[in-house]
C-alpha positions as a Python dict, from the first residue, in 0.01 Angstrom:
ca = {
    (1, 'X'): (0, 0, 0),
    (2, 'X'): (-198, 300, 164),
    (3, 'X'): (-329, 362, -183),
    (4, 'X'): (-418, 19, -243),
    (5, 'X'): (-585, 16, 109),
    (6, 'X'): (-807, 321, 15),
    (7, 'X'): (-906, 205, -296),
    (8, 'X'): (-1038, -128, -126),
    (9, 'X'): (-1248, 73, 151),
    (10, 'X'): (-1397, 260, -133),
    (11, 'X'): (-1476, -65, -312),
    (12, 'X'): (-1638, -162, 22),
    (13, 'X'): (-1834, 190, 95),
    (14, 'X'): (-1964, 118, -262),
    (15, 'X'): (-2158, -220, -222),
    (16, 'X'): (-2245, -115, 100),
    (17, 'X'): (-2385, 156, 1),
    (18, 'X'): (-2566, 0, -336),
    (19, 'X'): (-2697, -282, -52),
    (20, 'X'): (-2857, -36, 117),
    (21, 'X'): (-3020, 155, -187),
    (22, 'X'): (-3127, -178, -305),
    (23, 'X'): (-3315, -276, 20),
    (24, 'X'): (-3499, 83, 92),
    (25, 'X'): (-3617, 61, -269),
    (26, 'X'): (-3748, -281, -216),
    (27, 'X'): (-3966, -159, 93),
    (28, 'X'): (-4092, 217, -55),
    (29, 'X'): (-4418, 6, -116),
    (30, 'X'): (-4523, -10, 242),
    (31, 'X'): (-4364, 375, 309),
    (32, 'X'): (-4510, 557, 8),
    (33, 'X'): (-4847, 632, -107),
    (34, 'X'): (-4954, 511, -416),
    (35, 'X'): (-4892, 849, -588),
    (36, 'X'): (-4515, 887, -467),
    (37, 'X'): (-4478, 549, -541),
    (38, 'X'): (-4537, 643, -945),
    (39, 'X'): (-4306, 921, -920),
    (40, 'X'): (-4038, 687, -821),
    (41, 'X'): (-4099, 450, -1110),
    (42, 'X'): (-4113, 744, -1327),
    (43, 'X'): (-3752, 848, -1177),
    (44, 'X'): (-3661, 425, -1250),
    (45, 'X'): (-3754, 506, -1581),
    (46, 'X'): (-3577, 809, -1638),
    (47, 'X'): (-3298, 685, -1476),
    (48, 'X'): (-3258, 410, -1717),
    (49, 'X'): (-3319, 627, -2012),
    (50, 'X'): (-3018, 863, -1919),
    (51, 'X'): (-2780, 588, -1868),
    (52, 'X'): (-2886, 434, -2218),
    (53, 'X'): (-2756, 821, -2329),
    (54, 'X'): (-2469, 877, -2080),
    (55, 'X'): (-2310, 572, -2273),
    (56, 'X'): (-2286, 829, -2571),
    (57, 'X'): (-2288, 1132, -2388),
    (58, 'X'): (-2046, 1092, -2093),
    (59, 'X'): (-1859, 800, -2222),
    (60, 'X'): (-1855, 777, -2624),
    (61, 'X'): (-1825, 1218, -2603),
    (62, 'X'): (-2167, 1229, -2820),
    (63, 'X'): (-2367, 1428, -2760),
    (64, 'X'): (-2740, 1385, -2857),
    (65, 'X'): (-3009, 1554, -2914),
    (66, 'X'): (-3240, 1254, -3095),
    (67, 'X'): (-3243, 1059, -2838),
    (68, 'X'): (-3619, 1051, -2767),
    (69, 'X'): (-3677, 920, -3117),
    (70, 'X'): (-3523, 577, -3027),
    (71, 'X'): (-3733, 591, -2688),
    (72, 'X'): (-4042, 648, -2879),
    (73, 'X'): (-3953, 357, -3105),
    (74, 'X'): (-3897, 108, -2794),
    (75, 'X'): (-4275, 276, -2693),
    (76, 'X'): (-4444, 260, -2997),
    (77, 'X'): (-4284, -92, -3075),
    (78, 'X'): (-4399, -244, -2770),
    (79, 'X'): (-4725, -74, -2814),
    (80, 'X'): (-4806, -161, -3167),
    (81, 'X'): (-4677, -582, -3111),
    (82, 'X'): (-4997, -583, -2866),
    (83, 'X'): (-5207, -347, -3000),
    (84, 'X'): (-5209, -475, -3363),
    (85, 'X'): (-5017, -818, -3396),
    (86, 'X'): (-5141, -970, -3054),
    (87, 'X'): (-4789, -1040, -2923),
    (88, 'X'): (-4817, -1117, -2540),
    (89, 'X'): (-4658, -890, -2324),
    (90, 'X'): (-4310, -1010, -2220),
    (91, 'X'): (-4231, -1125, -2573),
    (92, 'X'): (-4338, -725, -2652),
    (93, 'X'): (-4117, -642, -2411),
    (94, 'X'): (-3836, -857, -2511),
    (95, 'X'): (-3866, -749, -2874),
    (96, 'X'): (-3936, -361, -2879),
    (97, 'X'): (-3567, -238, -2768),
    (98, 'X'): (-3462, -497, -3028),
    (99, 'X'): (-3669, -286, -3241),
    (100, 'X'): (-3491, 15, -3128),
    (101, 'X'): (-3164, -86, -3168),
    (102, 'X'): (-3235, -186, -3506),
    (103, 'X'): (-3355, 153, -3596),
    (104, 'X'): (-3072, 282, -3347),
    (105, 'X'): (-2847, 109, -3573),
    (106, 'X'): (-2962, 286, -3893),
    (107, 'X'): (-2951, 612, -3742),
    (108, 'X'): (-2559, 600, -3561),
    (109, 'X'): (-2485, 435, -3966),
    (110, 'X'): (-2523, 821, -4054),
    (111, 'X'): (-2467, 1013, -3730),
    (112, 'X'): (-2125, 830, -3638),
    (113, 'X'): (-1994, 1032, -4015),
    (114, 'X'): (-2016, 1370, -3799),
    (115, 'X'): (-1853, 1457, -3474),
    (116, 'X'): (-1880, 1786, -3273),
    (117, 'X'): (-2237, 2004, -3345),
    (118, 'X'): (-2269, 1883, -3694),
    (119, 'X'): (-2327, 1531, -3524),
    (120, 'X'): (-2591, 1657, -3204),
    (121, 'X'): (-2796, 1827, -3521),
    (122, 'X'): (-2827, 1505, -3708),
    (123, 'X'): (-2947, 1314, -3418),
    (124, 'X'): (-3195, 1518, -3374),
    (125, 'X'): (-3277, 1554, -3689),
    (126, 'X'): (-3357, 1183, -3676),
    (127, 'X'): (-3488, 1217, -3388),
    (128, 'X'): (-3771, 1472, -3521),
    (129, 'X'): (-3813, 1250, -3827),
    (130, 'X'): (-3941, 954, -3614),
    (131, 'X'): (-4129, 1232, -3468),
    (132, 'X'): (-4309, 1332, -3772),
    (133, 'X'): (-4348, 965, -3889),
    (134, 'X'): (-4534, 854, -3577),
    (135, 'X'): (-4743, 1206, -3555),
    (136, 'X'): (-4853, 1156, -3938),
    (137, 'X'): (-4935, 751, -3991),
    (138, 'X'): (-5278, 740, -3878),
    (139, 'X'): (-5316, 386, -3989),
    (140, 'X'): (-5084, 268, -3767),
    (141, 'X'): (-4987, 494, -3503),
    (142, 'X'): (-5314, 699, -3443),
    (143, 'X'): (-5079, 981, -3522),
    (144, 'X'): (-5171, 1289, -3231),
    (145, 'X'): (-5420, 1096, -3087),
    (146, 'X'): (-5204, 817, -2977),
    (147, 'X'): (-5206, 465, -2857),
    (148, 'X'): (-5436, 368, -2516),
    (149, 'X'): (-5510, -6, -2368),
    (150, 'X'): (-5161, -141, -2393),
    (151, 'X'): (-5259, -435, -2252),
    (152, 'X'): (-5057, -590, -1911),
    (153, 'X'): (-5019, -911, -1706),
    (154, 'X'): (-5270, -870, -1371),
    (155, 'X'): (-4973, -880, -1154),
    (156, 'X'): (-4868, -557, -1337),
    (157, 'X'): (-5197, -369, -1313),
    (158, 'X'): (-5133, -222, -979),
    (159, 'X'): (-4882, 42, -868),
    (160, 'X'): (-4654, -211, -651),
    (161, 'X'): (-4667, -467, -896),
    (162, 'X'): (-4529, -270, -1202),
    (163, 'X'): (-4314, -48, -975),
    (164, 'X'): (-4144, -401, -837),
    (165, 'X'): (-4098, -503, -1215),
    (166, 'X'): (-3948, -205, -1332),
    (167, 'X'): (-3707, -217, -1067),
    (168, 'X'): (-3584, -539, -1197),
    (169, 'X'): (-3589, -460, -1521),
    (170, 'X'): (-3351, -127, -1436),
    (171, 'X'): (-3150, -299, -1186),
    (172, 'X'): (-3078, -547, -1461),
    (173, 'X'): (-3000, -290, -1714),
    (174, 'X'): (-2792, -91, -1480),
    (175, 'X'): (-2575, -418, -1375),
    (176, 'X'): (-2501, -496, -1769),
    (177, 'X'): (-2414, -133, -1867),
    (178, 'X'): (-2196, -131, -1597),
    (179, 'X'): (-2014, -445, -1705),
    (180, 'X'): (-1984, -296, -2047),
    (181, 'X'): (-1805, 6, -1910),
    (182, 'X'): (-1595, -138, -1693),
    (183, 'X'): (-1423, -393, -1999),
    (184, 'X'): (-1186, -371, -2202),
    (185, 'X'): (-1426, -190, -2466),
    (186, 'X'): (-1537, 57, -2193),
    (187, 'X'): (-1155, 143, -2167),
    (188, 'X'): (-1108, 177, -2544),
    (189, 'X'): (-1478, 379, -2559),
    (190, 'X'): (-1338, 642, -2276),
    (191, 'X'): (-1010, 650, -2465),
    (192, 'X'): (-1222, 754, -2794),
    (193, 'X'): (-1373, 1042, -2597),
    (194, 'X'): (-1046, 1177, -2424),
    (195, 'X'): (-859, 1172, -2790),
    (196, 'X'): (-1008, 989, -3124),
    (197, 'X'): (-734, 1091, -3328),
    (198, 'X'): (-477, 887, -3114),
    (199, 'X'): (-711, 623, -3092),
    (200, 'X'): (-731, 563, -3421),
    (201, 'X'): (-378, 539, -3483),
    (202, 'X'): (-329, 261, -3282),
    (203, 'X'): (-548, 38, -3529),
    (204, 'X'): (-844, 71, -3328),
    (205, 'X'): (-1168, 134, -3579),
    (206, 'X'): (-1321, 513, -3397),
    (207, 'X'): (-1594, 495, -3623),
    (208, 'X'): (-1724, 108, -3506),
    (209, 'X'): (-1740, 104, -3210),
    (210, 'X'): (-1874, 470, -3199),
    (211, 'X'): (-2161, 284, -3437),
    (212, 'X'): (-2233, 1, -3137),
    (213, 'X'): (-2182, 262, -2878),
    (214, 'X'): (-2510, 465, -3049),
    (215, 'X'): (-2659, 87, -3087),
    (216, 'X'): (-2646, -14, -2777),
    (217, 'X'): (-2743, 301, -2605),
    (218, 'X'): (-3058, 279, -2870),
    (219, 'X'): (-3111, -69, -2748),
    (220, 'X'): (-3139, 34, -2318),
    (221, 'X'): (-3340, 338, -2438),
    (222, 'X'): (-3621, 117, -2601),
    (223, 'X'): (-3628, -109, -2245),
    (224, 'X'): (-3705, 269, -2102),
    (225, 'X'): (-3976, 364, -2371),
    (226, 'X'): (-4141, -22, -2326),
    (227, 'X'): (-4119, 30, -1967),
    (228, 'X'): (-4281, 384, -1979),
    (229, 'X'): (-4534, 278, -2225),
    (230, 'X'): (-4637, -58, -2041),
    (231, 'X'): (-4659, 179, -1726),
    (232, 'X'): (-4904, 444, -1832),
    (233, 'X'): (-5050, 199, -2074),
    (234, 'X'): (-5056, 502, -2333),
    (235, 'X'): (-4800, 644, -2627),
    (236, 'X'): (-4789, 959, -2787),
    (237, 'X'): (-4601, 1148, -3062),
    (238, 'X'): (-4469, 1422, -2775),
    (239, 'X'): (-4201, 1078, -2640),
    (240, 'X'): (-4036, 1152, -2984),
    (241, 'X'): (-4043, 1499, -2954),
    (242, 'X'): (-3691, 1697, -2977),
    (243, 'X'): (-3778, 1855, -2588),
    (244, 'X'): (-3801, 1511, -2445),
    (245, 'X'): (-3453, 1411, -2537),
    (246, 'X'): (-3364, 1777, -2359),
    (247, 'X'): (-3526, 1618, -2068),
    (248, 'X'): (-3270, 1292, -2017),
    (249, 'X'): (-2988, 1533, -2135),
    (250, 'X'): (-3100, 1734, -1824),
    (251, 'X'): (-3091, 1444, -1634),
    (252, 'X'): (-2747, 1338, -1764),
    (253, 'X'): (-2592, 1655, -1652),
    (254, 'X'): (-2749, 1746, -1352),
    (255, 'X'): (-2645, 1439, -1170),
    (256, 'X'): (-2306, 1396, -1383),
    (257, 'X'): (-2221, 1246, -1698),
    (258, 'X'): (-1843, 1116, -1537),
    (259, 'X'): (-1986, 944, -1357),
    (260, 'X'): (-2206, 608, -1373),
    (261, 'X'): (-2462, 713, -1140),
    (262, 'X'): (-2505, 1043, -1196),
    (263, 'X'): (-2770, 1025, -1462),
    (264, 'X'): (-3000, 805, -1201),
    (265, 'X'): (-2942, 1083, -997),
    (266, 'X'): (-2998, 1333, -1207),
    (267, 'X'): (-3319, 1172, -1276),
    (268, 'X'): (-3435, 1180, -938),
    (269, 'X'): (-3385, 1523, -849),
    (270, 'X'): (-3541, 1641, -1202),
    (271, 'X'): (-3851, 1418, -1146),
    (272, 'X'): (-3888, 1554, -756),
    (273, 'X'): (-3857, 1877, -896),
    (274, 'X'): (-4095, 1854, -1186),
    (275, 'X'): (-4366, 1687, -966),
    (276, 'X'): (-4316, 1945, -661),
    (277, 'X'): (-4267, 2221, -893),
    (278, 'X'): (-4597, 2175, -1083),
    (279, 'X'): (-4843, 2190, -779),
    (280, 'X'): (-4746, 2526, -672),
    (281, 'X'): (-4728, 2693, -986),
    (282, 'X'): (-4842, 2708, -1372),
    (283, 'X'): (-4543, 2892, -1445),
    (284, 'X'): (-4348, 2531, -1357),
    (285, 'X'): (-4147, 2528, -1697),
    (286, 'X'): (-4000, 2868, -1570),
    (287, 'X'): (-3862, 2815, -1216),
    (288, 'X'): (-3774, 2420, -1316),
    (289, 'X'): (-3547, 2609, -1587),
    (290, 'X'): (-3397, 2896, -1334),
    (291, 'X'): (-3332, 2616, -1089),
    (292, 'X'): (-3142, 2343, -1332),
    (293, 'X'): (-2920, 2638, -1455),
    (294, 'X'): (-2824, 2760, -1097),
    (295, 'X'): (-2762, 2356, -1051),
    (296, 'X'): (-2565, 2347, -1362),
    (297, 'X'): (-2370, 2677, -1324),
    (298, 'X'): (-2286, 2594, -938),
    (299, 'X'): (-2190, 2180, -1010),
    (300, 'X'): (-2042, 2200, -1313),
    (301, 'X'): (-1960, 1834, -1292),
    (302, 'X'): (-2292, 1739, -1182),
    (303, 'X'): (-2414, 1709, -853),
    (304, 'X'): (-2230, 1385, -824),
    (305, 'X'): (-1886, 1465, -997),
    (306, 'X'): (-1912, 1729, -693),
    (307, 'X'): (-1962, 1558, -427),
    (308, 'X'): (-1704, 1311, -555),
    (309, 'X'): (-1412, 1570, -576),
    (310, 'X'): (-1515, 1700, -237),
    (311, 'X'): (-1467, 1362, -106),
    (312, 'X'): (-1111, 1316, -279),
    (313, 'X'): (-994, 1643, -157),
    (314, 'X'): (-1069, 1530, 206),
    (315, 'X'): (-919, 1172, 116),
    (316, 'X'): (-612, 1342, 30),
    (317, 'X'): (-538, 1536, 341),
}
């Protein structure tokens, strides 16, 4: 009963707590410049992107490093449907992680084959063969130069605007992977990660629903790469680029890949970082490095796995 009891106050702490999030993001507009404003939709963004890969990562016990191929894809689809077809904007936006997931599903067809190393290497051996494909076809990608003018609904044009849709949009996203997780196939997907082999001989097909697992993390990381793309109107061959998908495995561990909301964490504190970091020094890439390998070394479990065993040791007193 005591147990029982807990477990319901934590319940409650929780939507209280997401209530509260919730309503101070909804009113950053009128507290934040317009330039801290687009660092928090960046850290929306990149929030998103490492929960698309903490569904592989943290829960399917994949890791990637291809990752930013599939965002590129979401960017470059959304990109290219406007730029060159004439699609309006939210079917574009509909369509591109479709897109992704599509070319997500091609990929994981291969990758699932491999576990361990052998399988992180592939990915990102994909990942810098989307790379090479969009920095190469001139015709249709502008190859280096990239895209520029993705085109956007009025509403969307200013800061607020684009910063209130892509807090839907994450919200959303956040809300659904969450619901995956927490069914019956989350269960079965954790399961997977803690011991295939036994998994397996229970009748349950690894190797599937490892393949939808890489799918449907492909298909929230093209929502992220639309997103990014319809917010700096722009696309380049560097989103597909092998460092970029170190970037949302940063923010995966940082914050904590147990735990569902460590990558948005994680992406917060690495975007604060990077922007703070870069306006005192040119040497940024250095001290950002020292300082996410101090974090890494001192919360091995991410910042948020740490705090969380903290709080259950005190619980348990």
């Amino acid at each position: 009963m005591k147990y029982l009891k807990k477990a319901n106050n934590n319940k409650l702490i929780t939507w209280v707590a997401i209530a509260i999030v919730l309503v101070v993001m909804c009113l950053l507009p009128f507290l934040l410049s317009g330039g801290w404003l687009s660092t928090v939709t960046e850290m929306l963004i990149l929030a998103l992107a490492g929960l698309a890969l903490n569904l592989i990562v943290g829960y399917g016990g994949m890791v990637s490093f291809g990752h930013a191929g599939l965002y590129a894809v979401g960017a470059y689809a959304f990109a290219l449907l406007q730029l060159r077809l004439g699609v309006p904007f939210p079917v574009a936006m509909i369509l591109a992680p479709f897109i992704s997931a599509l070319i997500g599903a091609v990929v994981g067809w291969f990758c699932v084959r491999l576990t361990s190393h052998y399988f992180a290497l592939l990915t990102m051996a994909f990942g810098m063969i989307i790379w090479a494909i969009i920095n190469s076809w001139y015709s249709v990608t502008n190859g280096d130069n990239g895209l520029f003018g993705i085109p956007k609904p009025a509403m969307l044009n200013t800061i607020p605007g684009f910063y209130y849709f892509a807090l839907i949009i994450v919200a959303v996203s956040a809300v659904v992977i969450k619901v995956i997780l927490s069914s019956p196939y989350g269960v079965i997907l954790r399961a997977i990660r803690e011991n295939s082999t036994r998994v397996n001989f229970l009748g349950v097909n690894v190797r599937n629903y490892k393949w939808l697992t890489f799918t449907l993390s492909a298909f929230f990381m093209g929502i992220a790469g639309a997103l990014f793309a319809g917010f700096t109107t722009s696309v380049f061959p560097q989103f597909a680029y092998w460092t970029k998908s170190g970037e949302f495995l940063v923010a995966v561990l940082l914050g904590g890949m147990f735990n569902f909301i460590g990558p948005m964490v994680g992406a917060v504190i690495f975007v604060f970082l990077d922007k703070v970091i870069t306006t005192y020094t040119v040497y940024w890439p250095l001290v950002l490095g020292i300082i996410l390998i101090l974090c890494t070394i001192t919360f091995r479990s991410g910042i948020v796995g740490f705090i969380s065993e903290k709080v259950l040791k005190q619980g348990d007193r």
